[in-house]
Structures are given as C-alpha cells and as structure tokens.
Amino acid sequence: MPVSLPRNVDAAVCRVAAVAMLFMPCQPVSLAEERYEELILSSIEKLRQSRFQHSLEQAEALVRDYPNSKLGYLVLADLLAARSGKPVEPDHYSKHAGQLDGLRDELSLRWQWNKERERRQELIPDTLLQAATDQEYILVVDASKARLYVYENTGQSFSLADDFYVTVGKAGMRKQHEGDFRTPVGVYFVTSFLPGQNLPDRYGSGAFPIDYPNAMDRRRNRTGYGIWLHGTEKENYNRTPMASDGCITMSNDAFRGLSKYIDIDGTTPVIMAESYNWVPADLARKQLEELSMLLDDWKTDWESLDFERYIRHYSPNLFATEQHDLSSWSRHKKSVNSQKKFIDIRIRDLSVFSYPGERDMVLMSFRQDYASDNHNNSIRKKLFWQKNPEGKWKIVYEG
Amino acid sequence: MPRFPGFRFRHFLGLAFLVVTADSESVEAAGDHVSHIRQLIAEGENGSAMEAIQKHLPTSEHGPELRFLKGIAHEGMGNRKAAMQVYRALIRNHPENPAPYNNLAVLHAHDGNFKAAASVLERALGTDEDYQTIYSNLASIYEKLARDAYLKALDSSEEPASLMLTHIREMKLKATTPPAVPGEQYREMREQAAGELTLPDETLNVPHGFRQKNYRRPGASHQTTM
C-alpha cells in the first residue's frame, strides 16, 4: 500500500490529518474501549463479591452494547451456566478448545493487568532510557501482558499515559521467517497511516505500518514484511491474545484511541518484546548517564582525528554494516580522515533504548550534524552498542 | 435478555416479609399457647419459650409446630446441635414438609458443611413436585441461554440449543384457613411486603411456615419440547 501522506509534512499536521481521517464522532477516543474493559472486569468483580445478579446484568449490558464481543458472550455463558446448576459445557468443546482457551486467557490477562496497573505507575519497562524531544509518546508492546503501553516523554523521564489490550502473532513473539506467524521483537518506528476504508475488512479502522525488518533484523537474517499495528474485523470486538499473523492488532476503539499518540513521520517508536523488567525511573537515569558519557567519548574521539582512539569504540568481531565489516570500515574511515583538517560533530534529538531480544544491547538514535573543512551534512543515525565479555560497550552496527 | 423476576435481592427481602407475615397470621388458627410461644421467641425469650413448649407438647394438637418452634428456640439459645436433632426428627416424622430441611441446611452451612447443606436443600425441593418442576424448568431455561451464549462466544454456526420444559397438569389446592380477622398489628408489615413484591394483597394469605399439608399428591406431569 502506498504511504498515504508525504513523509516530510510537519509532525503535528500529520497527526491532525490522521486523526481527522479516523474520527467521526466527537467523543473521548479511547472511551469505548475503556468502558468495554470496565464492563468485563466489573462483571467478574461483582461475581467475586457474590452479587450474582449484578454480575449477570453487567454481562448482559456487555453483549448488548458490544454485540461482536466473543468474550462478553463467554462471560455471560459462564454465568448462565452457573445459574442453571447444570453441566453446560458446549458439546463440541474439543473442537473449539483453542478459541475458548484464548478467550479465557484474554480475560485473565485483562484482569491481571488491571490489578497491577496502579503498581506499574511507579516503575517503567527497562527498555526506556531516553526519548528524543520530538518523540512525544513511546509505544511499548508487552506480549506477556497482551498490552500496549503509551509512555509520555516528560523530558526527565516517562509516565504511563494510556494502555490498550492487544493481540500478537499466533505463534508468539520473535519473528524470524516470513509466514512464521510471529511478531518481531525489537525497536521500530511507525512509518505511515493506512485508512481502513482502503484496506480489507480484517484491518478494521486502519493500520500503522512499522519498519520491520530493521538493520538488526537484517543482520539476524530475519525475513517477512508488512508488520502493522491495526484494528479488528467487523465480526470481532478484538482478537484473543495470540491470534494475528504477526501484526499487533487491537479493537477498532483502541486503534482510534492509539492514533492520537502517533506521529506518522517516523518519529514514534514502537518497542516490542515478550516481557520487560520493571525498574524505578532513577535506575534508568543512572544507566543513561553512563551511556551518554560513552556517546560523548565516541564523538570526541571521532573529532580528534586520532584513528586508534576512534576505532576502539567498535567491536572487532561483531561490528558490521550493510556494506562493511570492521577492516573495510577502518580502511574507509582512515582514507576519509586523512583528507580532513577538522571534524565537528553535533548530536541532537537523541533517543536511547535498551534493545529487547538481544543480550546487553542498546540502540542510540539521533540526528548527526557533521561539519568539516571539505564536507557538511545532517543525517539520522543509529548506533547499536553491545557489551563485550569484559563488560565494555562496543559499537556493533552504525548506519 | 429477559430479566428474571424473583432473583432480585429486594425480592428476597419481600419474601422474608411474606414469611414473617404469614407465620404470624396463622397464629390465630393455631391456638393461644402457640401464639404466646411465638411471641416469646420473637422477643428473644427463648428460655421461657422452651419451658412453655415442654409444658404444652404432651397435650397440644399443634405438636409438630411446637417441635419446630423448639428447634428455633434452641437456635436462639445457641444450641445448634440440639436444634439439628429436632429438625432431623421432624424430617423423619414429616418428610413432606420443606421447612425443617431448610433450617437444618442453614445450620449445616453455618458449620461449613456446604455439601450436606446442599443435599438437604435438594431433599427440601423434593417435598413438593410442583416446586421441583418449576426449579427444573428455570434451570433448563438458564441452561439454554448459556448454551446459546457459548455458541456466540465460539462463533459457532450450530443450531441454538433445544429447550425441554415440563408442564404441570394438575393444580393442587392447599387447604387454607384464612384468618377471620387479619391481625391488625401486621397490616403495616403486610402492606410493605406487598409493595416490595408488587403482588396483589391476597397473595399474602397463602400460608407459609410449618404446617401439615393435606393436598393431594401431584398427578403425572408431562414434557413439552420447544
């Protein structure tokens, strides 16, 4: 599908355009999804309080207001079965065991997250170290909780602004091959917006494609394409926790809610992993200090035109780009440097994310303003750093 | 979805009022000593009630009712074991009456013996085939609704569940002796109960509480498929 909006349009304009294309009714966007989850959970809560009739009424309201909610019907069915006092198990249970298990998993994951949401306000996923100033929101997909968190970049730290129930691939996470029904693990960026009316029904309200496969995926020989965040087909309110071909899917209500946090000019990060360590924000700040010094050293050493100082930041055996290994990279850099009297590097819009799915890896992404006596440019750069066995951070990819 | 009247909590309250009212109204018919004993129990004078019961039991024509009150007085004094013995004996002698089963079940549940409580309540339902039929029909309807909801949860194209309900073919008339003069002191309570239930006032004259039944046993019932 073609990108629906030009990439260089100002971020705010893009967002307004995307939002305008999505919303017809003028109401708080994620309200319907929130109410949906509230009805499900309060039906269970009331059952726990032995208020059976109230519980039943909530389940009835759920299927009345969300008639495509399979989970709503399951909760209602379980309540009615309990009320009947008879063993009402679907005759064809085994045929549908997967679907039933999926729905029960969804219920249990929604319930668990609701119980721990409060506690998670104090902690952040350990992937979040620093966001760039133009990254207002960072999306974090946590497959273990079937949840997408929206973190607001507060400058100093991150605060949980919103969260949505989401579905990942049928075969789980860690995509490797095209058609393996897995969802990638890594740090990605939203590249565009595709409105639902131009897409088949299964994408629902629309889609936000992301840039899988990225540099690290290519390095790991990962194949496949077309990993999107998208809505849900008409006959379902949302899907069970593992039910996509590899995309992140959510209810159309959630999709509309999510879209207000997304810039489609490539700045909104989507971090995806099986799970995260949850850490206090000051621990992240401490780690960030160390990494900032590292980047500063790299920049200074590059500017020094002293090749040995510069090249020590690169991993001898792991460094590789699309065109180079370390020896060809060294030759190239040596020849460039020999023609320079000075190099002046400016780094801005720096984001630092601990890279999920890789051991001790960090992705630094920034805008690099390069000035020298014979050449100037400004590019977006990605540096992947990894700790070597001696515990020293080394660059394993630059591009 | 249809509402299910009769399962709302305030209706339970209403029924509780109904029982109290009807019990009290049967006092006139039951004789002065029974009425006196009820009064004592209501006032928490369980010891005095027990003495009066022991005194009247050998000669009273309301023996079963007095024994039932003995059970309640025992409960009032905290003698749950003794109360259970009374109810068990009543069940042996009057197996057709549901009230002692019910109170025995409450005591079992109080002791944490929920299985025993449930089994005694099942036996209580068995005392009246009409109630059994009604409960079974109600359960069948919930069962059908549950099955249909499962089909929707599973996106199944299968036919909606069938529903088998049972007709009652014979209306049994309970021998009731409406009180000649309804107890004036209970009017307010009765009106309140009627308000809760939104039922016609005469419904409240159906006797509840322990009494010997003398209606005919139910005839053959018959099943209808819907």
XYZ file of C-alpha atoms in Angstrom, chain B residues 25-164:
140
model
C -51.297 -14.661 60.701
C -51.536 -18.373 61.212
C -51.247 -17.709 64.921
C -54.974 -17.114 65.343
C -55.710 -20.514 63.933
C -53.005 -22.273 65.881
C -54.209 -21.668 69.385
C -53.254 -19.300 72.162
C -50.287 -21.225 73.525
C -48.617 -21.386 70.096
C -49.171 -17.682 69.601
C -47.744 -16.997 73.047
C -44.644 -19.089 72.341
C -44.058 -17.339 69.018
C -44.299 -14.058 70.817
C -41.701 -15.141 73.374
C -39.295 -16.274 70.653
C -39.819 -13.044 68.751
C -38.886 -11.140 71.917
C -35.793 -13.269 72.385
C -37.229 -15.012 75.483
C -36.054 -18.373 74.261
C -35.755 -19.925 77.747
C -39.340 -19.072 78.643
C -40.458 -20.216 75.206
C -38.732 -23.563 75.779
C -40.461 -24.003 79.152
C -43.832 -23.265 77.589
C -43.124 -25.697 74.739
C -42.219 -28.503 77.166
C -45.384 -27.813 79.138
C -47.749 -27.894 76.148
C -46.064 -30.504 73.982
C -47.647 -33.635 75.542
C -51.213 -32.384 75.133
C -51.190 -29.854 72.291
C -52.846 -30.672 68.983
C -50.133 -28.496 67.374
C -47.329 -30.927 68.245
C -45.304 -30.663 65.041
C -45.496 -26.879 65.088
C -44.372 -26.770 68.710
C -41.432 -29.070 67.946
C -40.466 -26.811 65.073
C -40.562 -23.815 67.431
C -38.445 -25.839 69.834
C -35.836 -26.067 67.119
C -35.940 -22.312 66.610
C -35.730 -21.671 70.362
C -32.702 -23.982 70.545
C -31.080 -21.989 67.777
C -31.911 -18.783 69.620
C -30.096 -20.111 72.679
C -27.112 -21.165 70.590
C -27.790 -24.914 70.925
C -27.247 -25.669 67.282
C -26.662 -29.408 67.861
C -29.950 -29.743 69.740
C -31.735 -27.728 67.063
C -30.374 -30.042 64.379
C -31.636 -33.064 66.298
C -35.101 -31.523 66.480
C -35.150 -30.787 62.748
C -33.889 -34.248 61.884
C -36.617 -35.842 63.946
C -39.221 -33.614 62.284
C -37.919 -34.621 58.852
C -38.268 -38.287 59.858
C -41.840 -37.835 61.037
C -42.979 -35.264 58.448
C -40.796 -35.810 55.404
C -43.286 -33.945 53.213
C -42.698 -30.576 54.865
C -39.820 -28.437 53.489
C -39.304 -26.095 56.477
C -37.226 -28.379 58.760
C -34.990 -29.360 55.826
C -34.351 -25.698 55.152
C -33.392 -24.840 58.707
C -31.243 -27.948 59.019
C -29.440 -26.919 55.823
C -28.812 -23.434 57.196
C -27.185 -24.995 60.280
C -25.066 -27.344 58.145
C -23.902 -24.388 56.066
C -23.158 -22.432 59.236
C -20.827 -25.278 60.248
C -19.143 -25.137 56.860
C -20.737 -28.407 55.696
C -21.891 -26.980 52.396
C -22.293 -30.313 50.659
C -24.544 -31.581 53.432
C -26.471 -28.285 53.315
C -26.945 -28.554 49.550
C -28.081 -32.153 49.754
C -30.627 -31.318 52.477
C -31.936 -28.399 50.367
C -32.274 -30.731 47.383
C -34.398 -33.004 49.574
C -36.451 -29.982 50.631
C -37.235 -29.242 46.999
C -38.249 -32.869 46.625
C -41.082 -32.367 49.112
C -43.135 -30.557 46.503
C -43.194 -31.839 42.961
C -44.532 -28.530 41.681
C -41.538 -26.639 43.017
C -39.291 -29.322 41.645
C -40.831 -28.850 38.223
C -40.580 -25.071 38.460
C -36.928 -25.198 39.517
C -36.121 -27.691 36.821
C -37.825 -25.518 34.170
C -35.945 -22.466 35.394
C -32.644 -24.343 35.287
C -33.444 -25.562 31.761
C -34.042 -22.015 30.574
C -30.758 -20.806 32.061
C -29.089 -23.823 30.518
C -30.467 -22.958 27.078
C -29.416 -19.321 27.434
C -25.940 -20.467 28.499
C -25.622 -22.855 25.551
C -26.704 -20.155 23.115
C -24.238 -17.694 24.625
C -21.438 -20.278 24.270
C -22.315 -20.658 20.602
C -21.984 -16.902 20.149
C -18.706 -16.839 22.093
C -17.357 -19.565 19.837
C -18.694 -18.111 16.622
C -20.368 -21.440 16.009
C -22.865 -21.820 13.215
C -24.628 -24.620 15.039
C -28.350 -24.505 15.776
C -29.446 -22.843 19.021
C -29.885 -25.285 21.883
C -33.253 -27.041 22.172
C -35.323 -26.476 25.284
C -37.286 -29.155 27.145
